Coordinates of C-alpha atoms and ligand atoms in Angstrom, one line a residue:
X15 CA 107.7 107.9 86.8
X16 CA 106.6 106.5 90.2
X17 CA 108.3 103.0 90.8
X18 CA 107.0 100.5 93.6
X19 CA 110.2 98.4 94.5
X20 CA 109.6 95.5 96.5
X21 CA 112.6 94.4 98.6
X22 CA 114.0 98.0 98.7
X23 CA 115.3 97.8 102.2
X24 CA 118.4 95.8 101.2
X25 CA 120.7 94.7 98.9
X26 CA 119.8 94.8 95.3
X27 CA 116.5 96.6 95.6
X28 CA 118.3 99.2 97.8
X29 CA 120.6 99.6 94.6
X30 CA 117.6 99.8 92.3
X31 CA 116.1 102.5 94.4
X32 CA 119.3 104.6 94.8
X33 CA 119.8 104.6 91.1
X34 CA 116.2 105.6 90.4
X35 CA 116.2 108.2 92.9
X36 CA 119.3 109.7 91.1
X37 CA 117.5 109.4 88.0
X38 CA 114.7 111.7 89.4
X39 CA 112.1 108.9 89.9
X40 CA 109.7 108.8 92.9
X41 CA 109.6 105.3 94.9
X42 CA 107.4 103.6 97.2
X43 CA 109.9 101.5 99.1
X44 CA 108.2 98.2 100.1
X45 CA 110.0 95.7 102.7
X46 CA 109.8 94.7 106.3
X47 CA 112.4 96.7 108.0
X48 CA 111.1 100.2 108.9
X49 CA 114.8 101.3 110.1
X50 CA 116.3 100.4 106.9
X51 CA 113.5 102.3 105.0
X52 CA 114.1 105.3 106.8
X53 CA 117.9 105.3 106.4
X54 CA 117.3 104.5 102.6
X55 CA 114.8 107.3 102.1
X56 CA 117.2 109.8 103.6
X57 CA 119.9 108.4 100.9
X58 CA 117.3 108.7 98.1
X59 CA 116.2 112.0 99.2
X60 CA 120.0 113.3 98.8
X61 CA 120.2 111.9 95.5
X62 CA 117.3 113.3 93.9
X63 CA 114.1 115.4 94.0
X64 CA 111.4 112.8 93.7
X65 CA 109.1 111.8 96.7
X66 CA 109.8 108.5 98.7
X67 CA 107.7 106.7 101.0
X68 CA 107.8 103.5 102.8
X69 CA 104.9 100.6 102.9
X70 CA 105.8 97.8 105.4
X71 CA 104.7 94.3 104.1
X72 CA 105.7 91.0 105.0
X73 CA 105.5 88.9 101.6
X74 CA 104.6 85.5 103.5
X75 CA 101.2 87.1 104.1
X76 CA 99.6 87.1 100.8
X77 CA 96.5 89.0 102.4
X78 CA 98.9 91.8 103.4
X79 CA 100.1 91.8 99.8
X80 CA 96.5 92.4 98.6
X81 CA 95.8 94.9 101.3
X82 CA 98.8 97.1 100.0
X83 CA 98.0 96.5 96.6
X84 CA 94.5 97.8 97.1
X85 CA 96.0 101.2 98.6
X86 CA 98.0 102.1 95.8
X87 CA 96.2 104.8 93.4
X88 CA 98.8 105.2 90.6
X89 CA 101.8 103.3 89.5
X90 CA 104.1 103.3 86.3
X91 CA 106.8 100.8 87.2
X92 CA 106.8 97.6 89.4
X93 CA 110.2 96.2 90.6
X94 CA 110.2 93.1 92.6
X95 CA 113.4 91.5 94.2
X96 CA 112.2 90.2 97.5
X97 CA 114.0 87.2 98.6
X98 CA 115.6 84.7 100.8
X99 CA 118.6 82.3 100.7
X100 CA 118.4 79.4 103.0
X101 CA 118.9 75.4 102.8
X102 CA 115.8 74.7 104.4
X103 CA 113.0 72.4 103.0
X104 CA 109.7 72.8 102.3
X105 CA 108.4 75.6 105.2
X106 CA 104.9 76.6 105.4
X107 CA 103.5 80.1 105.8
X108 CA 100.8 80.6 108.0
X109 CA 98.6 80.6 104.8
X110 CA 99.9 77.3 103.9
X111 CA 102.4 78.0 101.2
X112 CA 105.9 77.2 101.0
X113 CA 108.1 80.6 102.4
X114 CA 110.5 80.5 99.3
X115 CA 107.8 80.2 96.9
X116 CA 105.7 82.7 98.5
X117 CA 108.8 85.3 98.3
X118 CA 110.2 84.5 94.8
X119 CA 106.9 83.5 92.8
X120 CA 103.4 83.8 94.6
X121 CA 103.8 87.4 96.0
X122 CA 105.7 88.7 92.7
X123 CA 102.6 87.2 90.8
X124 CA 100.0 88.7 93.1
X125 CA 101.7 92.3 92.9
X126 CA 101.7 92.3 89.2
X127 CA 98.2 90.9 88.9
X128 CA 96.8 93.3 91.4
X129 CA 98.8 96.2 90.1
X130 CA 98.3 95.6 86.5
X131 CA 95.3 97.8 85.9
X132 CA 97.1 100.7 87.5
X133 CA 100.1 100.3 85.6
X134 CA 97.9 99.8 82.6
X135 CA 97.0 103.5 82.8
X136 CA 100.6 104.8 82.7
X137 CA 102.1 106.1 79.5
X138 CA 105.1 103.9 80.0
X139 CA 104.2 100.9 82.3
X140 CA 106.7 98.2 83.1
X141 CA 107.0 95.4 85.6
X142 CA 110.3 93.5 86.3
X143 CA 111.1 90.5 88.5
X144 CA 114.8 90.4 89.8
X145 CA 115.4 86.5 90.4
X146 CA 117.3 84.5 87.7
X147 CA 116.1 85.0 84.3
X148 CA 118.1 83.0 81.8
X149 CA 120.2 81.3 84.5
X150 CA 117.7 78.6 86.1
X151 CA 116.9 75.5 84.7
X152 CA 113.3 74.3 83.9
X153 CA 111.2 72.6 86.6
X154 CA 109.7 69.4 85.1
X155 CA 107.4 68.9 88.0
X156 CA 105.3 71.5 87.1
X157 CA 102.4 69.5 86.3
X158 CA 102.0 66.9 89.2
X159 CA 104.0 68.7 92.1
X160 CA 103.5 72.4 91.6
X161 CA 104.1 73.4 94.9
X162 CA 106.9 70.9 95.4
X163 CA 105.3 69.4 98.4
X164 CA 106.9 66.2 97.4
X165 CA 110.0 67.2 95.3
X166 CA 111.5 69.8 97.3
X167 CA 115.0 70.5 97.2
X168 CA 117.3 73.9 97.4
X169 CA 117.8 73.3 93.6
X170 CA 114.2 72.5 92.8
X171 CA 113.0 75.3 94.7
X172 CA 115.3 77.7 92.9
X173 CA 114.6 76.4 89.4
X174 CA 110.8 76.2 89.9
X175 CA 111.0 79.9 90.9
X176 CA 112.9 81.2 88.1
X177 CA 110.8 79.0 85.6
X178 CA 107.5 80.1 87.0
X179 CA 108.6 83.7 86.8
X180 CA 109.6 83.0 83.0
X181 CA 106.1 81.8 82.7
X182 CA 103.6 84.1 84.1
X183 CA 105.6 87.1 83.1
X184 CA 105.3 86.0 79.4
X185 CA 101.8 85.2 79.7
X186 CA 100.8 88.5 81.1
X187 CA 103.1 90.1 78.5
X188 CA 100.9 88.3 75.9
X189 CA 97.8 89.4 77.1
X190 CA 98.9 93.0 77.7
X191 CA 101.6 94.7 75.4
X192 CA 100.6 98.1 77.0
X193 CA 103.0 97.0 79.6
X194 CA 106.8 95.7 79.3
X195 CA 107.7 92.6 81.1
X196 CA 111.1 91.5 82.3
X197 CA 113.0 89.0 84.4
X198 CA 116.2 89.8 85.2
X199 CA 119.5 87.8 87.0
X200 CA 121.6 90.1 88.7
X201 CA 124.3 87.9 89.0
X202 CA 126.7 87.8 92.0
X203 CA 126.0 90.6 94.2
X204 CA 127.6 91.5 97.4
X205 CA 124.3 91.7 99.7
X206 CA 123.2 90.3 102.9
X207 CA 121.7 87.4 100.8
X208 CA 122.7 84.1 102.4
X209 CA 122.7 85.6 106.0
X210 CA 120.0 83.2 107.3
X211 CA 122.2 80.2 105.9
X212 CA 123.9 77.9 108.5
X213 CA 127.2 79.9 109.9
X214 CA 129.6 77.7 107.9
X215 CA 127.9 78.1 104.6
X216 CA 127.2 81.8 105.7
X217 CA 130.9 82.6 106.2
X218 CA 131.9 81.2 102.9
X219 CA 129.2 83.1 101.2
X220 CA 130.2 86.2 102.8
X221 CA 133.8 86.1 101.8
X222 CA 132.9 84.9 98.3
X223 CA 130.5 87.9 98.1
X224 CA 133.4 90.5 99.6
X225 CA 135.9 88.9 97.1
X226 CA 134.1 88.5 94.2
X227 CA 130.3 90.0 94.3
X228 CA 129.3 93.2 92.4
X229 CA 128.7 96.5 94.1
X230 CA 124.9 96.3 94.8
X231 CA 124.6 100.1 93.6
X232 CA 126.4 99.0 90.3
X233 CA 124.1 96.0 90.0
X234 CA 121.2 98.7 90.7
X235 CA 122.4 100.5 87.8
X236 CA 122.5 97.6 85.4
X237 CA 118.9 96.5 86.5
X238 CA 117.5 99.9 85.8
X239 CA 119.2 99.8 82.4
X240 CA 117.5 96.7 81.9
X241 CA 114.2 98.0 83.1
X242 CA 114.4 101.0 80.7
X243 CA 115.5 99.1 77.8
X244 CA 112.9 96.4 77.9
X245 CA 111.2 95.0 74.7
X246 CA 107.5 94.5 74.3
X247 CA 105.1 91.4 73.5
X248 CA 107.2 88.8 75.2
X249 CA 108.9 88.7 78.7
X250 CA 112.4 90.0 78.2
X251 CA 115.0 88.0 79.9
X252 CA 117.8 90.4 81.0
X253 CA 121.1 89.3 82.5
X254 CA 123.5 90.6 85.1
X255 CA 124.5 93.5 82.7
X256 CA 121.3 94.9 82.2
X257 CA 121.3 93.4 78.7
X258 CA 117.8 92.0 77.3
X259 CA 117.2 89.3 74.7
X260 CA 117.9 86.2 76.6
X261 CA 116.5 82.9 76.4
X262 CA 113.9 80.9 78.4
X263 CA 114.1 77.3 78.8
X264 CA 113.3 74.5 76.3
X265 CA 109.9 73.4 77.9
X266 CA 108.7 77.0 78.2
X267 CA 106.7 77.3 75.4
X268 CA 104.8 74.0 76.3
X269 CA 104.5 74.8 80.0
X270 CA 103.7 78.5 80.3
X271 CA 100.1 78.5 79.9
X272 CA 99.6 75.6 82.4
X273 CA 102.0 77.3 84.7
X274 CA 99.9 80.6 84.7
X275 CA 96.5 78.5 85.1
X276 CA 97.8 77.0 88.0
X277 CA 99.0 79.9 89.6
X278 CA 96.1 81.6 89.3
X279 CA 94.1 78.7 90.7
X280 CA 96.4 78.7 93.8
X281 CA 96.1 82.5 94.2
X282 CA 92.4 82.8 93.4
X283 CA 91.4 84.2 96.6
X284 CA 93.3 87.1 96.6
X285 CA 92.9 87.9 92.8
Ligands
NAP308 N1 122.7 88.8 95.8 C1 122.9 87.8 95.0 O1 124.1 87.3 94.6 C2 121.8 87.1 94.2 C3 122.1 86.3 92.9 C4 121.2 85.6 92.4 C5 119.5 86.3 92.7 N2 119.7 86.9 93.7 C6 118.1 87.4 93.9 O2 117.8 88.5 94.0 C7 116.5 89.0 94.7 C8 117.1 90.2 96.0 O3 118.5 89.6 96.6 P1 119.4 90.5 97.6 O4 120.8 90.1 97.4 O5 119.1 92.1 97.4 O6 118.9 89.8 98.8 P2 118.7 90.7 100.4 O7 120.1 91.7 100.4 O8 118.9 89.6 101.4 O9 117.4 91.4 100.2 C9 116.2 90.9 100.4 C10 114.8 91.8 100.3 O10 113.9 91.1 100.3 C11 113.1 91.6 101.3 N3 112.5 90.4 101.8 C12 112.9 89.2 102.5 N4 111.9 88.5 103.0 C13 110.9 89.4 103.1 C14 109.4 89.4 103.7 N5 109.1 88.2 104.2 N6 108.5 90.3 103.3 C15 109.1 91.3 102.6 N7 110.3 91.6 102.1 C16 111.1 90.4 102.2 C17 114.2 92.1 102.5 O11 113.3 93.1 103.2 P3 113.9 93.2 104.8 O12 115.3 93.1 104.9 O13 113.1 94.5 105.1 O14 113.1 91.9 105.4 C18 115.2 92.7 101.7 O15 114.8 94.0 101.2 C19 116.2 87.5 95.5 O16 115.4 87.3 95.0 C20 117.6 86.8 95.4 O17 117.5 85.5 95.4 C21 120.7 87.4 94.3

């Protein structure tokens, strides 16, 4: 299979890439750091016989996401784990969207929509977003403050991101059951996640990660198990051990079409 892994240059995406390589798959690694990608490609080559390439993209630029997607000729699996962990408030990208939501929601929604046609040609198409499936709360402000311009907080940004991922993945799974769709929660993993936090918080997180965080390669194995075992017809909510069948939030059914429509409207210039 040919997998495109966004966020493959570090952490969980790195763990997923190495697992896929050792299973014989080919990978397009996507991220910002060419140095990390070069190192990880060598690691992948030592694990498997697939082909490994790197495509550089900054997901704060949705223009760049679209350009990258338009250059992909074929694809079987799309896996997205691009992310950031900061305590910043609403922070605009040059395109006018919040940075965190751009990484955790908008860019993921665009990758999936812009690559759907290609993945649809695969005999085994799969799309998985690695964020917070089954572990986030709902975000009740989706109707009147979709972009969190007035209700921004670290918790709201995390809940909205997870909630929106459930919603758009579920709507896409309903309209295209030729592809399997999943939203995974990786659990607490020892990665560089949190290194952009203020120093005291960063030190606490690093200490906790080293003591209690799962190894990123073990996490990669679990995420790949979740990927290949995903069910059809609705979004599969996958837990930190790669087990599917988890629950969406209580307001999911009433909200999902509206969330999807709002995302489509917000992203329309790139779709
Ligand atoms: N680690 C945990 O305990 C944990 C727990 C729950 C959820 N998660 C979620 O899991 C996902 C992966 O986390 P992780 O621990 O693997 O984090 P990580 O080690 O910090 O890796 C983040 C990845 O995202 C990429 N990325 C960040 N900003 C980007 C941008 N503007 N454009 C393109 N790529 C960008 C990074 O690429 P470059 O380095 O090349 O910029 C890197 O490959 C995140 O969404 C995170 O919220 C993690």
